[in-house]
Structures are given as C-alpha cells and as structure tokens.
C-alpha cells in the first residue's frame, strides 16, 4: 500500500504543471511586444495570439490608465489561437495593450507597453536590403542620427526557413525597439536593414507621426524562396530548378522563406512593402522574373489582406529597387539589363497594368566599384531610400510630386535626316554620352550599334542613326551591366535629379514597353 503523503507528492506536481502550461499557452504572437507600432486609421490593427481552447479573451487598449476600447473573442479549438481587430486609431501614443484570458476560475493577463499607432512597412529581399547602417556611406554620422526618430520603431525577423507555412515566427532577432547605435549597426548583414531604416526616416520627416519598420530579408536568395508554391505554379516555374553555386549564399529552395519569414506576418495590418531583390535571379530563372515578381506582389497582397481580416488594403503599395550596377567582367548581355527590365514586367516603368500601385527606385547610377563588400553591394543606401520614399509619397500617400525619371513617350524615325527623335514625358537634363543609346540594325541578322546623341532640347533628344544602312528595328537605353559611373548617367530629371530608367523599344511601338518583348 502506498502512503497517502506519497500519492499527494505525485499528484501535486501534475496540478502545478497543468496550471503552468495554461499560463505558458496564453501569449501574444511573437512580434506583438513592447514598443511595437500598430497600423493607424483608417485601418484597424490586428492583435492576436494563442490560448487555451474555449477560453474567453478580452483585449483592452488603454492610455494613461484610461480604457480606450475593449474587444472580446474566444480561443479557436482547432488552432488554439485568438484574434481581435481594433477600431481605427489616430496616429500617436504611447498606449498599453492588455489581453486577459478567462477559462472557468482561471484568469491570466498579458500586457505590452509603449505601443504606438502609425504606418507599418515591411522590408524584404536579399543582401542589399540586409546591409546594416554600419556598412553604408557616412555610417558614423548615420548611426548617431537617432534622437529625432524615437517614434520610428524597428523589428528584425530571424533568418529561418521552413517546409510548411508557419502560423507564427519561429524567432525574432530584434524585438520591437527604439533606434539606437547598437541595433542599427549590429554587424555586417545582420539587423537592422539600412535601407529600411533610411526609408522610414525619410517618411517620418514628411509624415511627422510614428512609423513601424519590419525587416525580413536574407542575402543571396532568389525570388523563388520568397514566393508561395501557388504563385510559382502560376508562372510555370520548374520544380527542380538548380541555382548556380557561385550565386547561392542563402537558401534557394522554393518557398522556404515565404513559409518561415513572410507567411507568419500575414495577420499584421500593413501600410505597404518595400523590396530589394533580383541579383540572385540574374542567372537563375531570369526569363521568368517578369512573371514571378508580379505574381509575388499579387500573392503577398492577397495573403496580407486575408490574414488581417481585410484591414491591409487589397492592393497595398509595393515599392522596389531596380537593380544597381556591379563589376562582373561580363559582356553587356550578361543578364543584369534584362532582369532590370523584367522587374517592371517588361513595361520599363511602374505603376503599369500588370503592377498596379507600385513604385520603383532606379539605382543603376549608384554604382560602387570600391565597396569593401563587393561592387554588388553599393554603399549609397541614402539615395536609394530617398528615391523610394518619393515613390511612396506619390503612390501610397497621394502627394503631387515627381517620383520617377523621364521616359520617352514618342519615338520618331526621321529617315531623311538620319535621326531618331525621342520626345520625353518630362523635362530632361542631358550630359553627352555616345555609347549609352543603341539601335538594332537588321538585314539577314540584327546587330546593336551605338547611336550617338545629336541635338537635344528641354524634352526632346535626337540620336544619330546614320551608321545603320539596313532596317532600323529597335532602340535601347542603358542596356548594360554598368551603364554609367556614380550619378553620371546622361539623362536625369532636372529638378528632382531622378535618372531616366533603362528601356528597350521597337521603333514601330512609339512608346517603350508596349510590347512585352525585349528587342533582340
């Protein structure tokens, strides 16, 4: 016979563990923490987490010990998760968010403090998004410039991959924080993304209310790793694609980063996304990028809209960086010019019919041949961020400003004069460059020939095409891996200093990009 005291000794720890497990089981989602920024009005922010099946959860928003609102929900049986959508809140703070779980006589409470409401932007991509402030030009000055930006809060997702779509992040490198020298310059290619930070800082200068920045990026990764299986299938991406080992520094398996680093964020209400990726696809499924990139944008939009219960806009603003230049020792046709073109779905500009509500920062003139991190990683992230923020102000916030460089709206062959006349949609500032324009001259076969600049005016530019004695089929601009030196491309908008983007166009088209096919 076992002594009663011994039986009690066995049972008591079991009861304590049951209580402890209930306590541990009630929690916020991994990224809901002190100092977080929640999306402001007109959207409602989503608060969610995990609990005990069947329990009631009450979420309370407080400010200065005054209750602003309460939302009540229950824990779902199949997922052990709970979720509420807050009423829209004006920008500002700080607030406290309290969640209380009640199941029978058991009551557990969670609290997070110093919560702000503002605009939340997700930043993703590969190494040029992952570079930290300590790696860019004027790093010391930039790292010390945080005092005026204490309401720009940052979060950095850990580098993880998964074979199944995760419901919540497995790990966070940097939980929501105010910016400091330490967390902005933590090390090379670790938290926090310099481009993400600078973009948010420029936005804050204009918005004058809180901005939340989430960095989720991994160096050396192709777009296929960030795409869902359904979006890859829609583009006919081969299942057994092989990424060249000289390009692979991060995971290249399809969808593993989507599953681990993007899908778990889908319940969050976002204002928008910025993206810097494409180098890993220059020689990997490059010809599919004009499908995989628009498909990624569409799929992310649908996923975040659904995950946030419709609070994230269905076609939320999506900005990206058109790839910069790098030294590769390759010919002008090594793939980089084509991927730049494919980044625009072969239109040459955004927004367009296949990429609505998008904006682009041209970066081909921000080359850096002396970068200690390799020319693939130019250190001028300030100019990239500034150009991106102009696009965001125009597309996401409706500001009336110039946010993209000049593109020709009319191309006219003046055969009797041996000239090709380009009329631009904006004023142009011209520096002569005799090799950056090329024409496709065809007889039995086609070849690209330089088309030197002839005359120009405020919005027109004439090219000398007398070198072509056969059929003049197409024209292209800046179709090279390294088209110009730092900020010395030949065409800019005169007041905004935004560079003209690269383009290719058939002469019969009149307007570049209206045929989604690169002239060969």
Coordinates of C-alpha atoms in Angstrom, one line a residue:
X1 CA 0.0 0.0 0.0
X2 CA 1.3 3.4 -0.9
X3 CA 1.4 6.1 1.8
X4 CA -1.1 8.9 1.2
X5 CA 1.6 11.5 1.5
X6 CA 3.5 9.9 -1.4
X7 CA 0.4 9.9 -3.6
X8 CA -0.1 13.6 -2.8
X9 CA 3.5 14.2 -3.7
X10 CA 2.9 12.6 -7.1
X11 CA -0.3 14.5 -7.9
X12 CA 0.7 18.0 -6.7
X13 CA 3.4 18.5 -9.3
X14 CA 1.0 17.4 -12.0
X15 CA -1.5 20.0 -11.0
X16 CA 1.2 22.7 -10.9
X17 CA 2.4 21.7 -14.4
X18 CA -1.2 21.9 -15.7
X19 CA -1.5 25.5 -14.3
X20 CA 1.9 26.4 -15.7
X21 CA 1.1 25.0 -19.1
X22 CA -2.1 27.0 -19.3
X23 CA -0.2 30.1 -18.3
X24 CA 2.6 29.5 -20.9
X25 CA -0.1 28.6 -23.5
X26 CA -1.6 32.1 -23.3
X27 CA 0.6 34.5 -25.2
X28 CA 0.7 37.2 -27.8
X29 CA 2.0 36.4 -31.3
X30 CA 5.8 36.5 -31.4
X31 CA 6.0 40.0 -32.8
X32 CA 3.5 41.6 -30.6
X33 CA 5.6 43.2 -27.9
X34 CA 6.5 46.4 -26.1
X35 CA 7.4 49.4 -28.4
X36 CA 5.5 47.9 -31.4
X37 CA 3.8 50.1 -33.9
X38 CA 0.3 49.2 -34.9
X39 CA -1.3 50.4 -38.2
X40 CA -3.2 53.6 -37.7
X41 CA -6.6 54.7 -39.1
X42 CA -8.4 54.2 -41.4
X43 CA -7.4 50.5 -41.0
X44 CA -7.9 48.6 -37.8
X45 CA -4.9 46.9 -36.2
X46 CA -4.9 43.2 -35.5
X47 CA -4.0 41.8 -32.1
X48 CA -3.7 38.0 -31.9
X49 CA -2.0 35.2 -30.0
X50 CA -2.5 31.8 -28.5
X51 CA -4.5 30.4 -25.6
X52 CA -6.5 27.5 -24.2
X53 CA -9.2 26.2 -26.4
X54 CA -12.6 27.6 -25.5
X55 CA -11.3 30.3 -23.2
X56 CA -12.6 33.9 -23.5
X57 CA -10.0 36.6 -24.3
X58 CA -10.6 40.3 -23.7
X59 CA -8.2 42.8 -25.3
X60 CA -8.2 46.3 -23.8
X61 CA -6.4 49.4 -25.3
X62 CA -5.5 51.9 -22.6
X63 CA -3.8 55.3 -22.5
X64 CA -2.9 57.0 -19.2
X65 CA -4.8 54.3 -17.3
X66 CA -8.0 55.2 -19.3
X67 CA -9.7 52.5 -21.3
X68 CA -10.0 53.4 -24.9
X69 CA -11.7 50.3 -26.2
X70 CA -12.3 46.6 -25.4
X71 CA -12.7 43.7 -27.8
X72 CA -13.8 40.2 -26.7
X73 CA -13.2 36.9 -28.6
X74 CA -12.7 33.3 -27.8
X75 CA -9.8 30.8 -28.4
X76 CA -10.4 28.7 -31.5
X77 CA -10.4 25.0 -30.9
X78 CA -8.5 23.8 -33.9
X79 CA -5.6 26.3 -33.8
X80 CA -5.6 27.4 -30.1
X81 CA -5.4 30.9 -31.5
X82 CA -7.4 34.1 -30.8
X83 CA -7.7 37.4 -32.7
X84 CA -9.3 40.8 -32.5
X85 CA -9.4 43.7 -34.8
X86 CA -9.2 47.1 -33.0
X87 CA -11.3 50.1 -34.1
X88 CA -9.2 52.5 -36.1
X89 CA -6.9 54.7 -34.0
X90 CA -5.4 58.1 -34.9
X91 CA -1.5 58.2 -35.1
X92 CA 0.3 58.7 -31.8
X93 CA 0.7 57.1 -28.4
X94 CA 2.0 55.6 -26.2
X95 CA -0.7 53.1 -25.4
X96 CA -0.9 49.9 -23.3
X97 CA -2.5 46.7 -24.7
X98 CA -3.8 44.2 -22.2
X99 CA -5.1 40.7 -23.0
X100 CA -7.0 38.7 -20.4
X101 CA -7.9 35.1 -20.7
X102 CA -10.7 33.6 -18.6
X103 CA -11.4 29.9 -18.5
X104 CA -13.6 28.8 -15.6
X105 CA -12.0 30.3 -12.5
X106 CA -8.6 30.7 -14.2
X107 CA -7.6 34.2 -15.2
X108 CA -4.3 35.2 -16.9
X109 CA -3.3 38.7 -18.1
X110 CA -0.7 39.9 -20.6
X111 CA 0.4 43.4 -21.1
X112 CA 2.6 45.3 -23.5
X113 CA 3.5 49.0 -23.1
X114 CA 4.8 51.9 -25.2
X115 CA 2.7 50.9 -28.2
X116 CA 2.4 53.5 -30.9
X117 CA -0.1 53.9 -33.8
X118 CA 1.3 54.9 -37.2
X119 CA 2.2 53.4 -40.6
X120 CA 3.8 49.9 -40.7
X121 CA 6.1 49.0 -43.6
X122 CA 7.6 45.6 -44.3
X123 CA 11.1 45.5 -45.9
X124 CA 12.2 42.3 -47.6
X125 CA 14.7 41.0 -50.2
X126 CA 18.3 39.8 -50.3
X127 CA 21.7 41.3 -49.2
X128 CA 21.2 44.9 -50.4
X129 CA 18.1 45.0 -48.1
X130 CA 20.0 43.2 -45.4
X131 CA 23.0 45.6 -45.3
X132 CA 23.1 47.5 -42.0
X133 CA 23.7 51.2 -41.3
X134 CA 27.3 50.3 -40.2
X135 CA 28.1 49.2 -43.8
X136 CA 26.9 52.3 -45.7
X137 CA 28.5 55.7 -46.5
X138 CA 28.7 58.1 -43.5
X139 CA 28.0 55.3 -41.2
X140 CA 29.2 57.1 -38.0
X141 CA 27.0 60.1 -38.7
X142 CA 24.0 58.0 -39.6
X143 CA 24.3 55.8 -36.5
X144 CA 24.3 58.9 -34.3
X145 CA 21.3 60.4 -36.0
X146 CA 18.5 58.7 -34.0
X147 CA 17.4 61.4 -31.4
X148 CA 14.8 62.9 -33.8
X149 CA 13.5 59.5 -34.8
X150 CA 12.5 57.9 -31.5
X151 CA 9.0 57.2 -32.8
X152 CA 10.4 55.2 -35.8
X153 CA 10.5 51.7 -34.2
X154 CA 12.2 48.7 -35.7
X155 CA 11.9 44.9 -35.7
X156 CA 14.1 42.3 -37.4
X157 CA 13.0 38.8 -38.2
X158 CA 15.5 36.0 -37.7
X159 CA 16.9 34.0 -40.6
X160 CA 14.8 30.9 -40.6
X161 CA 13.4 28.5 -43.3
X162 CA 10.5 26.0 -43.1
X163 CA 9.0 23.2 -45.2
X164 CA 5.4 24.1 -44.0
X165 CA 3.7 27.5 -43.8
X166 CA 4.3 28.7 -40.2
X167 CA 1.5 30.4 -38.3
X168 CA 3.9 32.5 -36.2
X169 CA 7.5 33.5 -36.4
X170 CA 9.9 30.9 -35.0
X171 CA 12.3 33.5 -33.8
X172 CA 12.9 37.3 -33.8
X173 CA 16.5 38.7 -33.9
X174 CA 15.5 42.2 -32.8
X175 CA 12.2 42.6 -31.0
X176 CA 10.4 45.9 -31.4
X177 CA 12.8 48.7 -30.3
X178 CA 13.5 52.3 -30.5
X179 CA 16.5 53.0 -32.8
X180 CA 20.0 53.0 -31.2
X181 CA 23.5 53.0 -32.4
X182 CA 23.7 49.3 -31.3
X183 CA 20.7 47.9 -33.0
X184 CA 21.1 49.9 -36.3
X185 CA 24.8 48.9 -36.6
X186 CA 24.8 45.5 -35.1
X187 CA 27.2 44.0 -37.7
X188 CA 27.5 43.2 -41.3
X189 CA 24.3 41.9 -43.0
X190 CA 22.6 41.5 -39.6
X191 CA 19.9 43.7 -38.1
X192 CA 18.9 46.4 -38.8
X193 CA 18.4 46.9 -42.5
X194 CA 19.9 50.3 -43.5
X195 CA 17.6 50.8 -46.5
X196 CA 14.5 50.0 -44.4
X197 CA 15.7 52.4 -41.7
X198 CA 16.5 55.3 -44.0
X199 CA 13.3 54.8 -45.9
X200 CA 11.3 55.0 -42.7
X201 CA 13.3 58.0 -41.5
X202 CA 12.6 59.9 -44.8
X203 CA 8.9 59.1 -44.4
X204 CA 8.9 60.3 -40.8
X205 CA 10.3 63.6 -41.9
X206 CA 7.2 64.1 -44.1
X207 CA 4.5 62.3 -42.1
X208 CA 5.5 63.5 -38.6
X209 CA 3.9 60.6 -36.9
X210 CA 5.1 57.1 -35.8
X211 CA 6.5 54.6 -38.4
X212 CA 7.0 50.9 -37.8
X213 CA 9.6 49.1 -39.8
X214 CA 9.9 45.3 -40.1
X215 CA 13.0 43.8 -41.7
X216 CA 12.7 40.3 -43.1
X217 CA 15.5 39.6 -45.6
X218 CA 18.3 37.1 -46.3
X219 CA 21.4 37.6 -48.5
X220 CA 21.9 35.6 -51.7
X221 CA 18.3 34.4 -52.0
X222 CA 16.3 34.0 -55.2
X223 CA 12.7 35.2 -55.6
X224 CA 11.5 31.6 -55.6
X225 CA 12.5 31.2 -51.9
X226 CA 10.2 34.2 -51.1
X227 CA 7.3 33.0 -53.2
X228 CA 4.4 30.8 -52.3
X229 CA 4.1 27.5 -54.2
X230 CA 0.8 28.7 -55.8
X231 CA 2.4 31.8 -57.3
X232 CA 5.4 29.8 -58.6
X233 CA 3.0 27.3 -60.2
X234 CA 1.1 30.1 -61.8
X235 CA 4.3 31.2 -63.6
X236 CA 5.3 27.7 -64.6
X237 CA 8.5 27.7 -62.6
X238 CA 10.3 24.3 -63.0
X239 CA 10.1 22.3 -59.8
X240 CA 13.7 21.1 -59.9
X241 CA 15.5 24.4 -60.8
X242 CA 19.2 24.5 -60.0
X243 CA 20.7 27.7 -58.7
X244 CA 24.4 28.1 -59.7
X245 CA 26.6 27.6 -56.6
X246 CA 28.6 30.8 -57.2
X247 CA 25.4 32.8 -56.7
X248 CA 23.9 30.8 -53.8
X249 CA 24.8 32.2 -50.4
X250 CA 21.4 31.9 -48.8
X251 CA 18.5 29.3 -49.1
X252 CA 17.4 28.7 -52.6
X253 CA 14.8 26.0 -52.1
X254 CA 11.4 27.1 -53.3
X255 CA 9.1 28.8 -50.8
X256 CA 11.1 28.1 -47.7
X257 CA 11.4 31.8 -46.7
X258 CA 7.9 32.6 -47.7
X259 CA 6.8 29.9 -45.3
X260 CA 9.1 30.9 -42.4
X261 CA 9.6 34.7 -42.7
X262 CA 6.6 36.2 -44.6
X263 CA 3.6 34.0 -44.1
X264 CA 3.8 34.2 -40.2
X265 CA 3.4 38.0 -40.6
X266 CA 0.2 37.8 -42.6
X267 CA -2.2 38.8 -39.8
X268 CA -0.4 42.1 -39.3
X269 CA -2.1 45.2 -40.7
X270 CA 0.4 46.8 -43.1
X271 CA 0.6 50.1 -44.9
X272 CA 3.0 48.7 -47.5
X273 CA 6.1 46.8 -48.5
X274 CA 9.5 47.7 -50.0
X275 CA 11.6 45.1 -51.8
X276 CA 15.3 44.9 -52.9
X277 CA 16.0 41.6 -54.6
X278 CA 16.9 40.2 -58.0
X279 CA 20.7 39.8 -58.2
X280 CA 20.2 36.0 -57.3
X281 CA 18.0 35.7 -60.4
X282 CA 20.3 37.2 -63.0
X283 CA 21.4 33.7 -64.0
X284 CA 18.6 31.7 -62.4
X285 CA 15.1 31.6 -63.9
X286 CA 15.8 35.1 -65.3
X287 CA 13.3 34.8 -68.2
X288 CA 10.5 34.0 -65.7
X289 CA 11.1 37.1 -63.5
X290 CA 8.7 39.2 -65.5
X291 CA 6.0 36.7 -64.1
X292 CA 7.4 35.7 -60.8
X293 CA 7.8 39.2 -59.5
X294 CA 4.3 40.5 -60.3
X295 CA 3.0 37.2 -59.1
X296 CA 4.8 37.6 -55.7
X297 CA 3.3 41.1 -55.3
X298 CA -0.2 39.9 -56.1
X299 CA 0.1 36.9 -53.8
X300 CA 1.5 38.9 -50.9
X301 CA -1.3 41.4 -51.3
X302 CA -4.0 38.7 -51.2
X303 CA -2.4 36.9 -48.3
X304 CA -1.9 40.0 -46.1
X305 CA -5.4 41.3 -47.0
X306 CA -7.0 38.0 -45.9
X307 CA -4.8 37.4 -42.9
X308 CA -5.6 40.8 -41.5
X309 CA -9.4 40.3 -41.9
X310 CA -9.4 42.8 -44.7
X311 CA -7.6 45.5 -42.8
X312 CA -4.5 45.6 -45.0
X313 CA -5.5 47.1 -48.3
X314 CA -6.1 44.6 -51.1
X315 CA -3.7 46.4 -53.4
X316 CA -1.4 47.9 -50.8
X317 CA 1.6 50.0 -52.1
X318 CA 4.6 47.9 -53.1
X319 CA 7.9 49.6 -53.8
X320 CA 11.1 48.1 -55.1
X321 CA 14.6 49.0 -56.1
X322 CA 15.6 48.4 -59.7
X323 CA 19.0 46.7 -59.5
X324 CA 22.2 48.8 -59.3
X325 CA 25.3 48.0 -61.3
X326 CA 28.2 45.7 -60.4
X327 CA 31.5 44.7 -61.9
X328 CA 31.4 41.1 -63.3
X329 CA 33.8 41.1 -66.2
X330 CA 30.8 40.0 -68.3
X331 CA 29.5 41.3 -71.6
X332 CA 26.7 43.8 -71.7
X333 CA 24.3 40.9 -72.3
X334 CA 25.1 39.0 -69.1
X335 CA 21.5 39.2 -67.8
X336 CA 21.5 42.2 -65.5
X337 CA 19.9 44.6 -68.0
X338 CA 17.2 42.0 -68.7
X339 CA 16.4 41.5 -65.1
X340 CA 16.0 45.2 -64.6
X341 CA 13.5 45.2 -67.5
X342 CA 11.7 42.2 -66.1
X343 CA 11.4 43.9 -62.7
X344 CA 8.9 46.2 -64.4
X345 CA 7.1 43.3 -66.1
X346 CA 8.7 44.4 -69.3
X347 CA 7.0 47.8 -69.3
X348 CA 10.0 49.9 -68.3
X349 CA 8.1 51.8 -65.8
X350 CA 5.7 51.4 -62.9
X351 CA 2.8 51.5 -62.0
X352 CA 1.6 49.6 -65.0
X353 CA -1.3 47.3 -65.9
X354 CA 0.5 44.2 -64.5
X355 CA 1.9 46.0 -61.5
X356 CA -0.7 48.5 -60.2
X357 CA 0.0 50.7 -57.1
X358 CA 3.8 50.0 -57.3
X359 CA 6.7 52.4 -57.2
X360 CA 10.4 52.0 -58.2
X361 CA 13.7 53.5 -57.3
X362 CA 16.2 53.4 -60.2
X363 CA 19.7 52.6 -58.8
X364 CA 21.8 51.8 -61.9
X365 CA 23.7 55.1 -61.4
X366 CA 24.6 54.4 -57.8
X367 CA 27.4 52.0 -58.5
X368 CA 30.3 51.5 -56.1
X369 CA 33.4 49.9 -57.6
X370 CA 35.3 50.3 -54.3
X371 CA 32.8 48.8 -51.9
X372 CA 34.5 46.6 -49.3
X373 CA 31.5 44.3 -49.6
X374 CA 31.9 43.9 -53.3
X375 CA 30.5 46.1 -56.1
X376 CA 27.3 44.1 -55.8
X377 CA 26.7 45.9 -52.5
X378 CA 26.9 49.7 -53.2
X379 CA 27.1 51.7 -50.0
X380 CA 24.9 54.7 -51.0
X381 CA 21.7 53.5 -49.5
X382 CA 20.7 57.1 -48.6
X383 CA 19.9 58.0 -52.2
X384 CA 18.1 54.7 -52.8
X385 CA 16.0 55.3 -49.8
X386 CA 15.3 58.9 -50.8
X387 CA 14.1 57.8 -54.3
X388 CA 12.0 55.0 -52.8
X389 CA 10.4 57.4 -50.3
X390 CA 9.5 59.8 -53.2
X391 CA 7.6 56.9 -54.8
X392 CA 5.9 56.1 -51.5
X393 CA 4.8 59.6 -51.0
X394 CA 3.3 59.7 -54.5
X395 CA 1.7 56.2 -54.7
X396 CA 0.9 55.5 -51.1
X397 CA 0.1 59.0 -49.8
X398 CA -1.1 60.8 -52.9
X399 CA 1.5 63.6 -52.9
X400 CA 1.8 65.5 -56.2
X401 CA 5.5 65.3 -56.9
X402 CA 7.9 63.9 -59.4
X403 CA 8.9 60.3 -58.3
X404 CA 10.3 58.8 -61.4
X405 CA 12.8 59.8 -64.1
X406 CA 11.9 60.7 -67.7
X407 CA 10.8 58.1 -70.3
X408 CA 10.2 58.8 -74.0
X409 CA 6.5 59.0 -74.9
X410 CA 7.1 59.2 -78.6
X411 CA 9.9 57.7 -80.8
X412 CA 10.0 59.0 -84.4
X413 CA 12.4 58.0 -87.2
X414 CA 13.5 60.9 -89.4
X415 CA 15.0 58.8 -92.1
X416 CA 15.9 61.6 -94.5
X417 CA 17.9 63.3 -91.7
X418 CA 19.4 60.1 -90.3
X419 CA 18.0 60.8 -86.9
X420 CA 15.8 59.1 -84.4
X421 CA 13.9 61.6 -82.4
X422 CA 12.8 60.9 -78.8
X423 CA 10.2 63.0 -77.1
X424 CA 10.1 62.7 -73.3
X425 CA 7.2 62.9 -71.0
X426 CA 9.2 65.2 -68.6
X427 CA 11.9 67.8 -69.0
X428 CA 15.4 66.2 -69.4
X429 CA 18.8 67.2 -68.2
X430 CA 21.4 65.9 -70.7
X431 CA 25.1 65.0 -70.4
X432 CA 26.5 63.8 -73.7
X433 CA 27.3 60.1 -73.8
X434 CA 27.9 58.4 -77.2
X435 CA 27.5 54.8 -76.3
X436 CA 24.6 54.5 -73.9
X437 CA 21.9 54.6 -76.6
X438 CA 22.0 51.7 -79.1
X439 CA 19.9 50.8 -82.2
X440 CA 19.1 47.4 -83.6
X441 CA 20.0 47.3 -87.3
X442 CA 18.7 44.3 -89.2
X443 CA 19.2 42.8 -92.7
X444 CA 19.8 39.0 -92.7
X445 CA 20.6 39.3 -89.0
X446 CA 20.4 42.0 -86.4
X447 CA 23.2 43.8 -84.5
X448 CA 23.3 46.5 -81.9
X449 CA 25.1 49.7 -82.9
X450 CA 25.9 52.8 -80.8
X451 CA 23.6 55.7 -81.6
X452 CA 25.4 58.9 -80.5
X453 CA 23.4 61.9 -79.2
X454 CA 23.0 64.6 -81.8
X455 CA 20.8 67.5 -80.6
X456 CA 18.5 68.0 -77.7
X457 CA 16.1 70.5 -76.2
X458 CA 14.0 70.7 -73.0
X459 CA 12.1 67.5 -73.7
X460 CA 13.5 66.0 -76.9
X461 CA 16.6 64.2 -77.8
X462 CA 17.8 63.2 -81.3
X463 CA 20.1 60.2 -82.0
X464 CA 22.4 59.9 -84.9
X465 CA 21.4 56.6 -86.7
X466 CA 23.4 57.0 -89.9
X467 CA 25.5 54.0 -89.0
X468 CA 22.5 51.8 -89.8
X469 CA 22.3 51.2 -93.6
X470 CA 19.6 48.5 -93.3
X471 CA 16.3 48.2 -91.3
X472 CA 16.2 50.1 -88.1
X473 CA 14.1 47.9 -85.8
X474 CA 14.6 49.0 -82.2
X475 CA 16.3 51.3 -79.8
X476 CA 17.5 50.8 -76.2
X477 CA 19.0 52.9 -73.4
X478 CA 21.4 52.0 -70.6
X479 CA 21.3 48.3 -71.6
X480 CA 24.5 47.4 -69.8
X481 CA 25.6 45.9 -66.6
X482 CA 27.4 49.1 -65.7
X483 CA 25.8 51.8 -67.9
X484 CA 27.4 54.9 -66.3
X485 CA 29.6 56.0 -63.4
X486 CA 28.2 57.2 -60.0
X487 CA 25.4 59.7 -60.6
X488 CA 26.8 60.4 -64.1
X489 CA 24.2 58.8 -66.4
X490 CA 23.4 61.1 -69.3
X491 CA 19.7 61.7 -68.6
X492 CA 18.1 63.0 -65.4
X493 CA 15.0 65.0 -64.5
X494 CA 16.5 68.5 -63.9
X495 CA 14.9 69.4 -60.6
X496 CA 14.4 66.0 -58.8
X497 CA 17.7 64.6 -60.1
X498 CA 16.0 61.3 -60.8
X499 CA 17.7 59.2 -63.5
X500 CA 15.9 58.1 -66.7
X501 CA 15.3 54.3 -66.3
X502 CA 16.7 51.8 -68.9
X503 CA 14.3 50.9 -71.7
X504 CA 14.1 49.0 -74.9
X505 CA 11.5 49.6 -77.6
X506 CA 10.7 48.6 -81.1
X507 CA 10.7 51.7 -83.4
X508 CA 7.1 50.9 -84.6
X509 CA 5.9 51.0 -81.0
X510 CA 6.4 54.7 -80.5
X511 CA 6.2 54.2 -76.7
X512 CA 8.7 51.9 -74.8
X513 CA 7.4 48.8 -73.2
X514 CA 4.1 48.5 -75.1
X515 CA 5.3 45.2 -76.5
X516 CA 6.3 42.9 -73.7
X517 CA 9.3 41.6 -75.5
X518 CA 12.9 42.6 -75.4
X519 CA 14.2 43.5 -78.9
X520 CA 16.9 41.1 -79.9

